[in-house]
PDB file of C-alpha atoms in Angstrom:
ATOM      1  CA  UNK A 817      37.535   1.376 -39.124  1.00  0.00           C
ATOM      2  CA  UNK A 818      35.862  -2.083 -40.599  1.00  0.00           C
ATOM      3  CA  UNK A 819      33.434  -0.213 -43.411  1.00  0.00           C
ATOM      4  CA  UNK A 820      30.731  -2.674 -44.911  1.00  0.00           C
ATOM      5  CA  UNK A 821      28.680  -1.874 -47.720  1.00  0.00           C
ATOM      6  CA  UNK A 822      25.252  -2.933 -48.693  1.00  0.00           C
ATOM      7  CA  UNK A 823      25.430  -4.363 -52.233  1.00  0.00           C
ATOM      8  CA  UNK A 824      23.127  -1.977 -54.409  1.00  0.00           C
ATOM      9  CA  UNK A 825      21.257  -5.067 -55.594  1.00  0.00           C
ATOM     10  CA  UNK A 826      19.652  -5.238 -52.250  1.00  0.00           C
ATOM     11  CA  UNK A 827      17.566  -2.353 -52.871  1.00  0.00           C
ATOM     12  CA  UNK A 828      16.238  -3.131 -56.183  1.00  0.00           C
ATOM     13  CA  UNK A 829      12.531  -2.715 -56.449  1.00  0.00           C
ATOM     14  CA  UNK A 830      11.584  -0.192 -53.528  1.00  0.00           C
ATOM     15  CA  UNK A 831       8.162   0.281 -53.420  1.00  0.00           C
ATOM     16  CA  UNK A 832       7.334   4.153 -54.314  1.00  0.00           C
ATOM     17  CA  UNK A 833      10.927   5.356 -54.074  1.00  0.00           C
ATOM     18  CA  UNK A 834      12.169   5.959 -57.205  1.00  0.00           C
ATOM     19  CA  UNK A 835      14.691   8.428 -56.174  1.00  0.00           C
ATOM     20  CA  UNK A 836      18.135   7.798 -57.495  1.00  0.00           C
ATOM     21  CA  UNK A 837      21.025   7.356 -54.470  1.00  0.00           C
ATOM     22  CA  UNK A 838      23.606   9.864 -54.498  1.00  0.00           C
ATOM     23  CA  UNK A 839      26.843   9.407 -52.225  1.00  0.00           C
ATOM     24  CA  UNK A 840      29.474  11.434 -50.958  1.00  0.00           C
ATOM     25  CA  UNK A 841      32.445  10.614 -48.406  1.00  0.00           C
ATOM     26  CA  UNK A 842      32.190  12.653 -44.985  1.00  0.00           C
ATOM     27  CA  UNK A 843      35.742  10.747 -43.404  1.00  0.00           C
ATOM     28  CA  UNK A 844      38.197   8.805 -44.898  1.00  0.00           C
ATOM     29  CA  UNK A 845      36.411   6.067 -46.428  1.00  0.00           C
ATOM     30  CA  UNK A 846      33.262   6.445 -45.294  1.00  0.00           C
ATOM     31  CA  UNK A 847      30.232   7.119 -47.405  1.00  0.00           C
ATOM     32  CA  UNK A 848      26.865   8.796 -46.477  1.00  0.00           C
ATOM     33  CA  UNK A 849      24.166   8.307 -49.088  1.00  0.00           C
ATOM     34  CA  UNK A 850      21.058  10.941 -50.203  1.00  0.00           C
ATOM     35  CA  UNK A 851      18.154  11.009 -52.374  1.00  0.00           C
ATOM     36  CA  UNK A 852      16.785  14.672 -53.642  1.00  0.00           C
ATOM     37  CA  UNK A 853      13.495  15.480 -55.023  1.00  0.00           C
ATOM     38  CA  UNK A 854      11.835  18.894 -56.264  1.00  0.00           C
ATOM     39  CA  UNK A 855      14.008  22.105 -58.265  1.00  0.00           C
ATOM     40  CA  UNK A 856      17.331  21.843 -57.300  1.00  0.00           C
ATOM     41  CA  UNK A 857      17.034  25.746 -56.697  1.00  0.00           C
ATOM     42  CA  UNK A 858      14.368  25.277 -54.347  1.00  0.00           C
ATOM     43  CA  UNK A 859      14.577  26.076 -50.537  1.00  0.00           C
ATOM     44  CA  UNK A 860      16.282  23.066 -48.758  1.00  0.00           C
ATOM     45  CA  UNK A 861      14.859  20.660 -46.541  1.00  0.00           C
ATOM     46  CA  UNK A 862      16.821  18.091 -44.864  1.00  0.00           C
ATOM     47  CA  UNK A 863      15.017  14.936 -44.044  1.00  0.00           C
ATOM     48  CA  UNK A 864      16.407  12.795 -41.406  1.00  0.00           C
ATOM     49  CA  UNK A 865      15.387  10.044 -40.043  1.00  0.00           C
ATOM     50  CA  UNK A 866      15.648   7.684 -36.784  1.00  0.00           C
ATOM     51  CA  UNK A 867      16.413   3.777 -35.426  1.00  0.00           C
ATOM     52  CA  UNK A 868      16.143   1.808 -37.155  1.00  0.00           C
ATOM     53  CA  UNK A 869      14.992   3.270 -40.549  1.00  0.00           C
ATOM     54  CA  UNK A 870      16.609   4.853 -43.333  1.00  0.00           C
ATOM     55  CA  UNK A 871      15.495   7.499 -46.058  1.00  0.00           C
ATOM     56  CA  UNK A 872      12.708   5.439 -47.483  1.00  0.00           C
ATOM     57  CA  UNK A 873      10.739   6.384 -44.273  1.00  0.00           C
ATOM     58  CA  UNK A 874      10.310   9.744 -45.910  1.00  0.00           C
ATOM     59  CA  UNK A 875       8.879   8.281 -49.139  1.00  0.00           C
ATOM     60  CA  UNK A 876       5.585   9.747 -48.515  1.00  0.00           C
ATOM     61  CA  UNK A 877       6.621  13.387 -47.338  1.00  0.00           C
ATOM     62  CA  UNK A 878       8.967  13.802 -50.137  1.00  0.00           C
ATOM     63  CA  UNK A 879       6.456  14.100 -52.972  1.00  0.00           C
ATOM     64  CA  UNK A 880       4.408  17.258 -50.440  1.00  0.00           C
ATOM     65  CA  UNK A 881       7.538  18.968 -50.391  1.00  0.00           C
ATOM     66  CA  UNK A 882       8.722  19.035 -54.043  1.00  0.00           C
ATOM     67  CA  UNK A 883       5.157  19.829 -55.245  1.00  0.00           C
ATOM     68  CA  UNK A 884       5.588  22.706 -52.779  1.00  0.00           C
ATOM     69  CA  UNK A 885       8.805  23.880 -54.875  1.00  0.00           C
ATOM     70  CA  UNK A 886      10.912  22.591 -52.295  1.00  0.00           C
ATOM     71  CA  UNK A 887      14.357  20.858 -52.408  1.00  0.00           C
ATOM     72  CA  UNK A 888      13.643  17.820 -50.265  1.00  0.00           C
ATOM     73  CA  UNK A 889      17.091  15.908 -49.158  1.00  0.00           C
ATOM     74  CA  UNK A 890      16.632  12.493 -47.228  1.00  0.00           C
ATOM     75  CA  UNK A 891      19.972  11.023 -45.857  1.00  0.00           C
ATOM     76  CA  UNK A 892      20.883   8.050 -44.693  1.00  0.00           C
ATOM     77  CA  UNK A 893      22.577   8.186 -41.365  1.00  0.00           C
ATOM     78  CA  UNK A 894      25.825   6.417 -41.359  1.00  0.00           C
ATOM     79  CA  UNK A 895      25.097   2.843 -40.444  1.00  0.00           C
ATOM     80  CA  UNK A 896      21.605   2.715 -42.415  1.00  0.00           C
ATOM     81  CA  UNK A 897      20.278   2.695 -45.627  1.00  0.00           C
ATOM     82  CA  UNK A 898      22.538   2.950 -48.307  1.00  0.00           C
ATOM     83  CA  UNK A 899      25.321   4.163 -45.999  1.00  0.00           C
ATOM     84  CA  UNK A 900      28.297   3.033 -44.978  1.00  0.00           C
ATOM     85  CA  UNK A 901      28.257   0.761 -42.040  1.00  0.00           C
ATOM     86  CA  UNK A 902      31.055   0.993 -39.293  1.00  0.00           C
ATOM     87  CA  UNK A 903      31.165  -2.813 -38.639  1.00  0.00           C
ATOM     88  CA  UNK A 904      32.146  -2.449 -34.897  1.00  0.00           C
ATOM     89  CA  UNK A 905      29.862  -0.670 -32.060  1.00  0.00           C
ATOM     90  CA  UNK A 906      32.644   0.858 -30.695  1.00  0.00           C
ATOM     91  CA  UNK A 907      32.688   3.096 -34.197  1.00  0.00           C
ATOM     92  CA  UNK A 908      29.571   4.983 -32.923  1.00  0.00           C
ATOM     93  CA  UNK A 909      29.295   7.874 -30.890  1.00  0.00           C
ATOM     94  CA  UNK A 910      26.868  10.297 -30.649  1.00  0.00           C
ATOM     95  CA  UNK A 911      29.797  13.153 -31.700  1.00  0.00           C
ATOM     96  CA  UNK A 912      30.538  11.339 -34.929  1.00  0.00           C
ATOM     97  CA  UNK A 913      27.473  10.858 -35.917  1.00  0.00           C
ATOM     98  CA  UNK A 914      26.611  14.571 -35.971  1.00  0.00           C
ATOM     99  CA  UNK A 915      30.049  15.189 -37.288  1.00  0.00           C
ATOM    100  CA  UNK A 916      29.316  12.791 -40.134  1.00  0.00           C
ATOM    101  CA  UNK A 917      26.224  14.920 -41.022  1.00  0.00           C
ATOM    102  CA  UNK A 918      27.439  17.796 -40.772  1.00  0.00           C
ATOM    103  CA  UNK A 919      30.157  17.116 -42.844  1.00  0.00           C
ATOM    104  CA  UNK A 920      27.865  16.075 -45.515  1.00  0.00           C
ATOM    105  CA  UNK A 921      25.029  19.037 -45.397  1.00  0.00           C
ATOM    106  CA  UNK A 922      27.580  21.632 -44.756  1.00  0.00           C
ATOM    107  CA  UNK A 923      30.719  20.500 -46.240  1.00  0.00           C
ATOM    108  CA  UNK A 924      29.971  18.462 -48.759  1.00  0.00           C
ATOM    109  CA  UNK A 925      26.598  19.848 -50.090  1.00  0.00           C
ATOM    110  CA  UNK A 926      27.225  23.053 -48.992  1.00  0.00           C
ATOM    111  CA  UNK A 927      23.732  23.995 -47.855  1.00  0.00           C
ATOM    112  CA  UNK A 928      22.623  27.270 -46.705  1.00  0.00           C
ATOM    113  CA  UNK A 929      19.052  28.258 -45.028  1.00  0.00           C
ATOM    114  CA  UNK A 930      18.385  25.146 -44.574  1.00  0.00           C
ATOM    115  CA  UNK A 931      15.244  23.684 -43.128  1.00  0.00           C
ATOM    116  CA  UNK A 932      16.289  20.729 -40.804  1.00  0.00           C
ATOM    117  CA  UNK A 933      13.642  17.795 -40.175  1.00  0.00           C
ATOM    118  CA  UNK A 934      14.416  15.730 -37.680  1.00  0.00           C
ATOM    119  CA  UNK A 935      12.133  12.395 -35.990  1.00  0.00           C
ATOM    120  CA  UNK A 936      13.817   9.981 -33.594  1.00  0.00           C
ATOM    121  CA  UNK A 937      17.682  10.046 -34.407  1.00  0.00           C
ATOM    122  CA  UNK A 938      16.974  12.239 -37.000  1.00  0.00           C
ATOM    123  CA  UNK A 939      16.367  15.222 -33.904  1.00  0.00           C
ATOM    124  CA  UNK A 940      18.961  14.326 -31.665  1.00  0.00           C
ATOM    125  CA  UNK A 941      21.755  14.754 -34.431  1.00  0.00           C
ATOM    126  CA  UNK A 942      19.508  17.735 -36.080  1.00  0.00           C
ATOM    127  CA  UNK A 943      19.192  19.490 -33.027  1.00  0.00           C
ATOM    128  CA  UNK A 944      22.596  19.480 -32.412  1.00  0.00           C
ATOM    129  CA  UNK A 945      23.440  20.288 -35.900  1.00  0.00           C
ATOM    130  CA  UNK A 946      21.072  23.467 -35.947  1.00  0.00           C
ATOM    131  CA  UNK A 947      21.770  25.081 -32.928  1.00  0.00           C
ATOM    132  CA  UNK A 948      26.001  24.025 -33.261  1.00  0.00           C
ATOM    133  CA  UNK A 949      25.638  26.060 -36.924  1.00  0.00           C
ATOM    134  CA  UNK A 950      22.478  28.533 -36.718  1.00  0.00           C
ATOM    135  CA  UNK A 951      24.384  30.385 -39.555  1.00  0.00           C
ATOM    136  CA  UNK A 952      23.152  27.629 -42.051  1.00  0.00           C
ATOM    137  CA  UNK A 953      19.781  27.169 -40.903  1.00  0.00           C
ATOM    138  CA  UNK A 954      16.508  28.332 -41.402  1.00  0.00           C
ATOM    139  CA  UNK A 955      13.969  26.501 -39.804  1.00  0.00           C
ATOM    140  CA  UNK A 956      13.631  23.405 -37.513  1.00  0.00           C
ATOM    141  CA  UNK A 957      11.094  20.943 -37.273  1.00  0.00           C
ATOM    142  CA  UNK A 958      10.761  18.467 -34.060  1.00  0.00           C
ATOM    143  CA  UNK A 959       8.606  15.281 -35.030  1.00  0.00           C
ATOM    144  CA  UNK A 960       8.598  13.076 -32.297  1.00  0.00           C
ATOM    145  CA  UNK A 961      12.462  13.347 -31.529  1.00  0.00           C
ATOM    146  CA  UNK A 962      13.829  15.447 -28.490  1.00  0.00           C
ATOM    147  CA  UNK A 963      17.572  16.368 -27.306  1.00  0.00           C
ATOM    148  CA  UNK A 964      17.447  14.288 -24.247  1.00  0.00           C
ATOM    149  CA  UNK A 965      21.026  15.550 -21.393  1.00  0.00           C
ATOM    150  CA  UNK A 966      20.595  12.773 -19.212  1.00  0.00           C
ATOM    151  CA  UNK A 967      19.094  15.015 -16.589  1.00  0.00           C
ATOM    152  CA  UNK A 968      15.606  13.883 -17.243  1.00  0.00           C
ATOM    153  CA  UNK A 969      14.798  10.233 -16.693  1.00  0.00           C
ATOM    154  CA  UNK A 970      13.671   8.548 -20.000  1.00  0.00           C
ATOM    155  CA  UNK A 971      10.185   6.058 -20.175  1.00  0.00           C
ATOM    156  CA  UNK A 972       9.998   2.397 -19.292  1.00  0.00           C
ATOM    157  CA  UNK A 973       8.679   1.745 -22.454  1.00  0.00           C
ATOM    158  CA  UNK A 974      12.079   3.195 -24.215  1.00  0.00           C
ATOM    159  CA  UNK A 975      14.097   1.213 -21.635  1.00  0.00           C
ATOM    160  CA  UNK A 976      12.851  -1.945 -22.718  1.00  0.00           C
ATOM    161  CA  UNK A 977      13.082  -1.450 -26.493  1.00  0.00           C
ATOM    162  CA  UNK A 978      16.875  -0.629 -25.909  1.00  0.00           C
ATOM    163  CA  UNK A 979      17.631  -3.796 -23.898  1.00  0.00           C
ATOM    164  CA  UNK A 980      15.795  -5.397 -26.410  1.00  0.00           C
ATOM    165  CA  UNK A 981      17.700  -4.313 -29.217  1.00  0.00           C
ATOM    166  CA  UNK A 982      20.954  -4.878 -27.387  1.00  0.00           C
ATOM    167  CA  UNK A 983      20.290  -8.337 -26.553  1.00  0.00           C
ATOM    168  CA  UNK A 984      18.331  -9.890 -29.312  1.00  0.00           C
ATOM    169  CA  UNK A 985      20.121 -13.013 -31.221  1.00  0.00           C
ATOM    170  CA  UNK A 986      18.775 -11.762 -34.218  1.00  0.00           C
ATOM    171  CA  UNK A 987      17.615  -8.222 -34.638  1.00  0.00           C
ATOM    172  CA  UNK A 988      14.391  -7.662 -36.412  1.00  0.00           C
ATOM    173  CA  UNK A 989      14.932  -4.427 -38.527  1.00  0.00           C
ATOM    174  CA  UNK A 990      10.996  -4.500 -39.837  1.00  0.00           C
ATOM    175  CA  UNK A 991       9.254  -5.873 -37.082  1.00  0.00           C
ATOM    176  CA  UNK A 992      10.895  -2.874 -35.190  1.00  0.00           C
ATOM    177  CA  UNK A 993       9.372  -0.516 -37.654  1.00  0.00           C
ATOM    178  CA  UNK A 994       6.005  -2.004 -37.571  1.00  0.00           C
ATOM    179  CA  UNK A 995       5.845  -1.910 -33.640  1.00  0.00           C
ATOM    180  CA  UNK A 996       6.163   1.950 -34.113  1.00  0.00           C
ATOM    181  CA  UNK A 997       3.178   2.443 -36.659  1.00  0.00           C
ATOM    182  CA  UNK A 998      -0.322   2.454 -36.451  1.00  0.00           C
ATOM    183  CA  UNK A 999      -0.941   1.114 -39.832  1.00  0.00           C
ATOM    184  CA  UNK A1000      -0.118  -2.811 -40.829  1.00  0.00           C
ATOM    185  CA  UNK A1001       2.632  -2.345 -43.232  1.00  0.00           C
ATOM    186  CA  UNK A1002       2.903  -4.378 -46.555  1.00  0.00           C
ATOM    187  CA  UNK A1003       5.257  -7.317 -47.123  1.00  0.00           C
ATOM    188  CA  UNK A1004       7.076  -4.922 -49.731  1.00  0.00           C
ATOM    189  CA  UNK A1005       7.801  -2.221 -47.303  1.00  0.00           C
ATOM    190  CA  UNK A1006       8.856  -4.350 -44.435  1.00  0.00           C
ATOM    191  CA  UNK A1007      11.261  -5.866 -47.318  1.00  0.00           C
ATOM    192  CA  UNK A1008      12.671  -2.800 -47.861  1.00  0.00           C
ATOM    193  CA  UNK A1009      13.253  -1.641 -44.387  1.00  0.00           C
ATOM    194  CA  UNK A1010      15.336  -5.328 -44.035  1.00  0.00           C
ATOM    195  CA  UNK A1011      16.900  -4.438 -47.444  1.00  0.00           C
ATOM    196  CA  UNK A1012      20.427  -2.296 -45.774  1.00  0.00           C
ATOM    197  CA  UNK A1013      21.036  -5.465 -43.582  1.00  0.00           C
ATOM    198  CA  UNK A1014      22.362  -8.507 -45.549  1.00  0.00           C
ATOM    199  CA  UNK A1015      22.443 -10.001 -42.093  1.00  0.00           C
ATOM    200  CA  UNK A1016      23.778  -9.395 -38.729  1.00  0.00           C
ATOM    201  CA  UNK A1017      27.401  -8.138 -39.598  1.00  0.00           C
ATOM    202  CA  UNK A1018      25.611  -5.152 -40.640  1.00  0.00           C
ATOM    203  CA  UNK A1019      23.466  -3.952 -37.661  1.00  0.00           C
ATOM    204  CA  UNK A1020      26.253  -2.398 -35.441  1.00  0.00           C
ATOM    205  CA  UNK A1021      24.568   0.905 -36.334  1.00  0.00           C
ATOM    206  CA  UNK A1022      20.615  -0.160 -35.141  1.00  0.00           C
ATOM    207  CA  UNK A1023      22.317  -2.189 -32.034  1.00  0.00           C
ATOM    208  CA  UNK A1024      24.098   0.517 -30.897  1.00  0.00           C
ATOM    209  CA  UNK A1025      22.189   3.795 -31.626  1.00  0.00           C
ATOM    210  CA  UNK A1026      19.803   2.994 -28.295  1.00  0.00           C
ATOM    211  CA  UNK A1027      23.299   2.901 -26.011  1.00  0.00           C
ATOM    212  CA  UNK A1028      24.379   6.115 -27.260  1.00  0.00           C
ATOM    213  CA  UNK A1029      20.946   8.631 -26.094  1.00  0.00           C
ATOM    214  CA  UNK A1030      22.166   9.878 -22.651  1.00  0.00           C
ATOM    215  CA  UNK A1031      20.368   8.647 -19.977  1.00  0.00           C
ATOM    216  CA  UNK A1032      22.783   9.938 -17.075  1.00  0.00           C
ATOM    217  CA  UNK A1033      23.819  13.501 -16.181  1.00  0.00           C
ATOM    218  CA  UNK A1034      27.769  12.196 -16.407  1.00  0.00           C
ATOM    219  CA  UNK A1035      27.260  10.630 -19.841  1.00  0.00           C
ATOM    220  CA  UNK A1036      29.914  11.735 -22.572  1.00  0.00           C
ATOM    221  CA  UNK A1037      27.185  13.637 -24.852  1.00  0.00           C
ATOM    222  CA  UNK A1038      25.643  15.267 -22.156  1.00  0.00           C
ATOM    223  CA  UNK A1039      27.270  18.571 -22.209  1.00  0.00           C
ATOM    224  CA  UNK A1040      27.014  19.278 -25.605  1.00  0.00           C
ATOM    225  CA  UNK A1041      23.322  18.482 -25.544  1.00  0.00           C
ATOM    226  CA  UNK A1042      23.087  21.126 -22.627  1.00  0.00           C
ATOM    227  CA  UNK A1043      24.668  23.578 -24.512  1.00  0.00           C
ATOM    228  CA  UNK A1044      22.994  22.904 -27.777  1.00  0.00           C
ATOM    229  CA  UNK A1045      19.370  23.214 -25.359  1.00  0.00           C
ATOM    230  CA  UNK A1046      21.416  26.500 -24.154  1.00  0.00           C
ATOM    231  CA  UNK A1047      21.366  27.986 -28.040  1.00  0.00           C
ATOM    232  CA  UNK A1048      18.050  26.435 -29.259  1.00  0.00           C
ATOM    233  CA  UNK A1049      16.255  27.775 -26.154  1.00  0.00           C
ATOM    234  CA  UNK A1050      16.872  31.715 -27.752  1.00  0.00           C
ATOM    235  CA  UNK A1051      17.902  31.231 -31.339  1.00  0.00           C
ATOM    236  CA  UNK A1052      15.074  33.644 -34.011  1.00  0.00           C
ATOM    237  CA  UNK A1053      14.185  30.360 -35.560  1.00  0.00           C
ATOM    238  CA  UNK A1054      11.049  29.189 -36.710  1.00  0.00           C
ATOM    239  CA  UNK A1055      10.410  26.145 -34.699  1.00  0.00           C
ATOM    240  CA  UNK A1056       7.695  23.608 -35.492  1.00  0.00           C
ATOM    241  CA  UNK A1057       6.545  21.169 -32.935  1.00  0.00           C
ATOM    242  CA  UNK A1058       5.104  18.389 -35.277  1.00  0.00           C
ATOM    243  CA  UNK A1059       4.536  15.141 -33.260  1.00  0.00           C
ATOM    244  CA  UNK A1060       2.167  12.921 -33.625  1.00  0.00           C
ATOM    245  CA  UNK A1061      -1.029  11.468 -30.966  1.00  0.00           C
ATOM    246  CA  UNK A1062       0.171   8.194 -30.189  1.00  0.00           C
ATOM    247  CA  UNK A1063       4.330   7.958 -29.639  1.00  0.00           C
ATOM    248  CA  UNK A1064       4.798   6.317 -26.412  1.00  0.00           C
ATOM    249  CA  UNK A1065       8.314   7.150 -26.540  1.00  0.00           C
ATOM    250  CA  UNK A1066       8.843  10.707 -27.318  1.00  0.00           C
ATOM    251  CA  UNK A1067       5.293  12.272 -27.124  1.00  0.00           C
ATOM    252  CA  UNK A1068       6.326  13.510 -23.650  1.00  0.00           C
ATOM    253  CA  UNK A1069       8.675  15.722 -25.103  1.00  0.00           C
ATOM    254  CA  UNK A1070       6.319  18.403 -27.216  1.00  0.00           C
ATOM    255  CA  UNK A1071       5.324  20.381 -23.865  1.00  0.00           C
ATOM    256  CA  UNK A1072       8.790  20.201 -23.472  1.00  0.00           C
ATOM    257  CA  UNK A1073       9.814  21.808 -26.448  1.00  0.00           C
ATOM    258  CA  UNK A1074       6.409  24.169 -26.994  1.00  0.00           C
ATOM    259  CA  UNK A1075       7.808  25.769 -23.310  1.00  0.00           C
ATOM    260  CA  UNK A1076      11.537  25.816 -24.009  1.00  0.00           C
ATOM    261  CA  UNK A1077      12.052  26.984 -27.430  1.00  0.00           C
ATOM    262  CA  UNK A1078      11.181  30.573 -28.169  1.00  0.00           C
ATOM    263  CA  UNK A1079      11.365  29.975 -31.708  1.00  0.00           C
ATOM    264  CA  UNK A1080       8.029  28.118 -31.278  1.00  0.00           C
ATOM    265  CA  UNK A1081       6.017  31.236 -30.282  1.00  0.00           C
ATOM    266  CA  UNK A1082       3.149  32.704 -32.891  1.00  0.00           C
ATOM    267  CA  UNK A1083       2.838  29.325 -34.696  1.00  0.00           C
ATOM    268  CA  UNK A1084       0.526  26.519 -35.356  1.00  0.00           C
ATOM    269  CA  UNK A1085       1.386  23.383 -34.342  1.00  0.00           C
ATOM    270  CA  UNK A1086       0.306  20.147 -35.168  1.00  0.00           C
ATOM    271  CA  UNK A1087      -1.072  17.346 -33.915  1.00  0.00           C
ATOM    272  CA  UNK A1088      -0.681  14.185 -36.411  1.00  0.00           C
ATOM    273  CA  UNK A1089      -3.985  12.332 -35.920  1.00  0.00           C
ATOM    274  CA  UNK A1090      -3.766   8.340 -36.011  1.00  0.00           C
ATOM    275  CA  UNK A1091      -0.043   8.494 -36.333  1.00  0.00           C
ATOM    276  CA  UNK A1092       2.436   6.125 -33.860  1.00  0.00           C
ATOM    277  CA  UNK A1093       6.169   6.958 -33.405  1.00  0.00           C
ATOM    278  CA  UNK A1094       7.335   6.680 -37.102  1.00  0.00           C
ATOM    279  CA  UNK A1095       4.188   8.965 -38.130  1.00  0.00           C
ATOM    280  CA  UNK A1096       6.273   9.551 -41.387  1.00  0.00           C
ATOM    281  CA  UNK A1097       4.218   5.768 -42.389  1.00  0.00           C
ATOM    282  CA  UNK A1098       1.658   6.825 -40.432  1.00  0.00           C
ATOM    283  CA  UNK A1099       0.507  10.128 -42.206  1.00  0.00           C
ATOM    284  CA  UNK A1100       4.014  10.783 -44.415  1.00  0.00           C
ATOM    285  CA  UNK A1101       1.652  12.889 -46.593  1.00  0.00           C
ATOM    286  CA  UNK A1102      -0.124  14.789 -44.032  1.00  0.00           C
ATOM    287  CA  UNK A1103       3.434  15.364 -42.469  1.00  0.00           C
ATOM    288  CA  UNK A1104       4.863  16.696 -45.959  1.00  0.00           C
ATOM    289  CA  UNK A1105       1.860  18.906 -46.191  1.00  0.00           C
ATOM    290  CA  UNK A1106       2.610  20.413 -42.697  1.00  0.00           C
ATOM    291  CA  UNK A1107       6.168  21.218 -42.965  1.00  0.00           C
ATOM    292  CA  UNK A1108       5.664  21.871 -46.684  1.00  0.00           C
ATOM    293  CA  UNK A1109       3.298  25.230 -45.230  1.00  0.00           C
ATOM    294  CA  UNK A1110       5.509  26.179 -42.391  1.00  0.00           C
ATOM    295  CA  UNK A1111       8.415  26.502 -44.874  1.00  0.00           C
ATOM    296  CA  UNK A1112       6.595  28.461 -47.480  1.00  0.00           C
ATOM    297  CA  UNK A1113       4.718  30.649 -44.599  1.00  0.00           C
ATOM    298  CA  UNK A1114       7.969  31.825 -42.164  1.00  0.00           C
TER     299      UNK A1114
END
């Protein structure tokens, strides 16, 4: 595997994300990276996020959570952020990326009742993660993220975001971000969500990720999604539906999950007011507060 790694200078300055990276190596050679915030004996929460972003998308829920006496962990999925990034698309799968986090929360960190948080990316490899290990986990919270089989035909809207990603010359990590928010986002912050990707060598993970959601009943992560729907359908865990009003792409799939998931029943769920797909900009705080209340409350 042809590993690159984003020089540490390139994230110098990060605009209200003073968290210190920590690393750790989930396969041979290949490094995941974290940031932590609140008691280090406090209940865990596992932050992860979706395409294209990294952990910085959580900068605003972290602060909720720790002042909550939570232990709030945001990871970089391999490919993004301060992780390592497989240089070929080939290198991703949908399997290895779960395996990679798992390997890391599990393995590595050795986490126990965990609370998993998962938007975009973050769900699909969450999802699978919680209901592949319910022995570890505690809690799950959906934010506009879903655990599509293939079975279900996705949106136009997502169709043409992943052909656009796949074919553009150059690939536009913060304008991506910004056509997912409600809110205009400062120079700074678009910086920093360019700041993982020296230049195009480095996006194999953001090209790719798109490809990789099953879209067809035959497709290669299809029946491990089933079966993971299969667990998460009847597993006695507090579920939170936390999506937000205005994701074009994945608001469809809170009915969905409200229905399915027993582990939903007796709670409140939220609506995120004024919040696009990455509602973590949107309303991070308002999202921290949430998930900060369902933790401490189930």
């Amino acid at each position: 595997m042809r590993i690159l790694r984003t020089p540490e200078e390139r994230f110098a300055g990060l605009p209200g994300f003073p968290y210190e990276p920590r690393y750790a190596e989930v396969a041979d050679g290949l490094r995941m990276a974290y940031v932590e915030a609140g008691p280090a004996d406090g209940e865990p929460v596992v932050l992860l996020h979706g395409e294209p972003s990294w952990s910085f998308l959580y900068r605003h829920v972290m602060p909720e959570l720790a002042a909550a006496g939570l232990r709030a962990i945001a990871v970089d999925l391999v490919g993004f952020g301060r992780s390592d990034k497989p240089a070929d698309q080939a290198e991703h799968t949908y399997a290895r990326h779960v395996e990679w986090t798992r390997a890391l929360l599990l393995d590595v960190l050795g986490l126990s009742r965990v609370t998993v948080v998962g938007q975009d990316w973050g769900g699909l490899i969450g999802l699978r993660i919680a209901a592949e290990h319910p022995e570890s986990v505690a809690r799950i919270v959906a934010a506009n993220t879903g655990l599509p089989t293939g079975d279900i035909p996705m949106p136009e809207v997502w169709h043409q975001f992943r052909n656009a990603v796949l074919k553009a010359p150059v690939l536009d990590i913060a304008r991506l971000v910004q056509a997912g928010c409600r809110t205009e986002l400062p120079e700074e912050v678009r910086a920093a969500y360019d700041a993982p990707f020296p230049d195009e060598s480095y996006k194999a993970g953001p090209r790719v990720m798109p490809s990789l959601v099953p879209i067809t009943p035959d497709d290669p992560a299809a029946p491990a999604n089933r079966a993971a729907w299969q667990v998460l359908t009847t597993l006695e865990r507090p579920f939170l539906v936390a999506f937000s009003d205005g994701d074009p792409i994945t608001g469809g799939m809170a009915p969905i999950l409200l229905k399915s998931i027993s582990g939903t029943s007796g709670l409140r769920h939220p609506v995120i007011k004024g919040a696009g797909h990455f509602l973590q900009e949107d309303a991070g705080a308002e999202l921290g507060r949430q998930i900060a209340a369902f933790v401490t409350s189930t």
